[in-house]
């Protein structure tokens, strides 16, 4: 029997847990040549700001061992064009739209939340407070518990009550649990873990930085263990808060790993650039992983590795799956 893959995005039911990762599939249109966007758990859009924005100069991408650096710098059409063109397109296709928002002040985030609440069809808002590609690290709200809370409080207060608000956090902090607690106390319904890590590459032939923006966000398989660790730590501290996990997922087994750590949903990102049909494949493979492990429901797998760890701590034998 195929496993039941249904999950919950806050109080919203999703048919399955595989989402696109913000920034890796635009607003879904390009991806729709390769994937039926209505069959995904949801499409998470590229972070949208109030005004259109050109982003950083090129080159903006660089390959690294088992990963990739990006220095896009929040390129986007702005909220007006998004509401006129991109959101209606997603809805006519039957996709669930999780809209990622970004701003340079709590007030800008609040305005975006208001505009999205007035539009029909927004499934959830992912509040990107962790973009690494900004001029001033002081504006990375997710690096400070009070700054993170001030944005989330404004967004929650200005978002329609039936739209869940997820805060997207940065792994570039000493204590991600402190930031997570602060966001939840400020009204976040869930957490997205993790954004990219700040990195840099230097071309030894030219003896210059590879990226025009100098630094960039590191993504891809290289960061998956960091995502697993962050999800694990936050799930331990806040077991009832739903988590969208992301970071280097390439296969159904990788997605299963994030779910066992505590994620209720998994966003797929960097792999899409060289395998645009990856979301469909990962969804199939995840179903196979659950079946092989003797799990009938995805929800039974969420955070399951934590229970095994608890059992080991208490001196009991860990629960073994049926995998050989
Ligand atoms: O646009 C970007 O450069 C970007 C964003 Br908003 C983000 O959240 N994470 C990232 O790696 N790049």
Tab-separated table of N, CA, C and O and ligand atoms in Angstrom, residues 46-47 70-75 102 128 130-133 168 195-196 217-218, ligand 1:
chain	number	residue	atom	x	y	z
A	46	UNK	N	9.890	32.974	-5.071
A	46	UNK	CA	11.064	33.812	-4.789
A	46	UNK	C	10.613	34.980	-3.899
A	46	UNK	O	9.522	35.536	-4.103
A	47	UNK	N	11.416	35.355	-2.926
A	47	UNK	CA	11.035	36.431	-1.997
A	47	UNK	C	10.641	37.682	-2.762
A	47	UNK	O	11.377	38.153	-3.630
A	70	UNK	N	25.213	31.732	-4.377
A	70	UNK	CA	24.422	32.695	-5.142
A	70	UNK	C	24.519	34.054	-4.485
A	70	UNK	O	24.641	34.176	-3.274
A	71	UNK	N	24.463	35.050	-5.354
A	71	UNK	CA	24.529	36.435	-4.879
A	71	UNK	C	23.504	37.240	-5.679
A	71	UNK	O	23.836	38.223	-6.333
A	72	UNK	N	22.267	36.774	-5.665
A	72	UNK	CA	21.218	37.356	-6.498
A	72	UNK	C	20.833	38.747	-5.980
A	72	UNK	O	20.654	39.679	-6.770
A	73	UNK	N	20.691	38.870	-4.680
A	73	UNK	CA	20.390	40.181	-4.112
A	73	UNK	C	18.944	40.608	-4.280
A	73	UNK	O	18.651	41.765	-4.593
A	74	UNK	N	18.026	39.622	-4.074
A	74	UNK	CA	16.593	39.935	-3.996
A	74	UNK	C	16.049	40.555	-5.282
A	74	UNK	O	15.218	41.466	-5.240
A	75	UNK	N	16.511	40.054	-6.419
A	75	UNK	CA	15.931	40.495	-7.693
A	75	UNK	C	14.453	40.104	-7.727
A	75	UNK	O	14.079	39.019	-7.287
A	102	UNK	N	10.156	39.723	1.651
A	102	UNK	CA	11.378	40.296	2.228
A	102	UNK	C	11.268	41.812	2.237
A	102	UNK	O	10.654	42.407	1.341
A	128	UNK	N	10.930	35.895	4.911
A	128	UNK	CA	12.374	35.726	4.742
A	128	UNK	C	13.102	36.822	5.513
A	128	UNK	O	13.240	37.947	5.023
A	130	UNK	N	16.210	36.219	6.535
A	130	UNK	CA	17.555	35.648	6.601
A	130	UNK	C	18.317	35.722	5.290
A	130	UNK	O	19.286	34.973	5.116
A	131	UNK	N	17.938	36.614	4.372
A	131	UNK	CA	18.685	36.710	3.108
A	131	UNK	C	20.125	37.104	3.411
A	131	UNK	O	20.366	38.133	4.059
A	132	UNK	N	21.105	36.320	2.930
A	132	UNK	CA	22.503	36.669	3.236
A	132	UNK	C	23.046	37.766	2.333
A	132	UNK	O	24.083	38.349	2.635
A	133	UNK	N	22.344	38.042	1.212
A	133	UNK	CA	22.913	38.934	0.199
A	133	UNK	C	22.399	40.364	0.321
A	133	UNK	O	21.783	40.910	-0.581
A	168	UNK	N	11.517	32.276	8.148
A	168	UNK	CA	12.667	31.547	7.584
A	168	UNK	C	13.955	32.020	8.242
A	168	UNK	O	14.305	33.204	8.184
A	195	UNK	N	17.930	28.905	5.587
A	195	UNK	CA	18.391	29.680	4.441
A	195	UNK	C	19.853	29.281	4.160
A	195	UNK	O	20.425	28.433	4.851
A	196	UNK	N	20.443	29.880	3.152
A	196	UNK	CA	21.831	29.575	2.792
A	196	UNK	C	22.804	30.141	3.834
A	196	UNK	O	22.453	31.015	4.625
A	217	UNK	N	25.335	33.211	-0.852
A	217	UNK	CA	24.702	32.185	-0.009
A	217	UNK	C	25.051	30.794	-0.514
A	217	UNK	O	24.861	30.491	-1.692
A	218	UNK	N	25.559	29.957	0.375
A	218	UNK	CA	25.951	28.588	0.015
A	218	UNK	C	24.766	27.648	0.185
A	218	UNK	O	24.132	27.620	1.253
B	1	LIG	O1	18.090	36.894	-3.487
B	1	LIG	C1	19.059	36.354	-2.905
B	1	LIG	O2	20.217	36.663	-3.143
B	1	LIG	C2	18.874	35.342	-1.857
B	1	LIG	C3	17.868	35.358	-0.918
B	1	LIG	BR1	16.508	36.620	-0.957
B	1	LIG	C4	17.855	34.390	0.125
B	1	LIG	O3	17.009	34.378	1.031
B	1	LIG	N1	18.835	33.472	0.141
B	1	LIG	C5	19.797	33.435	-0.795
B	1	LIG	O4	20.679	32.556	-0.729
B	1	LIG	N2	19.820	34.368	-1.785
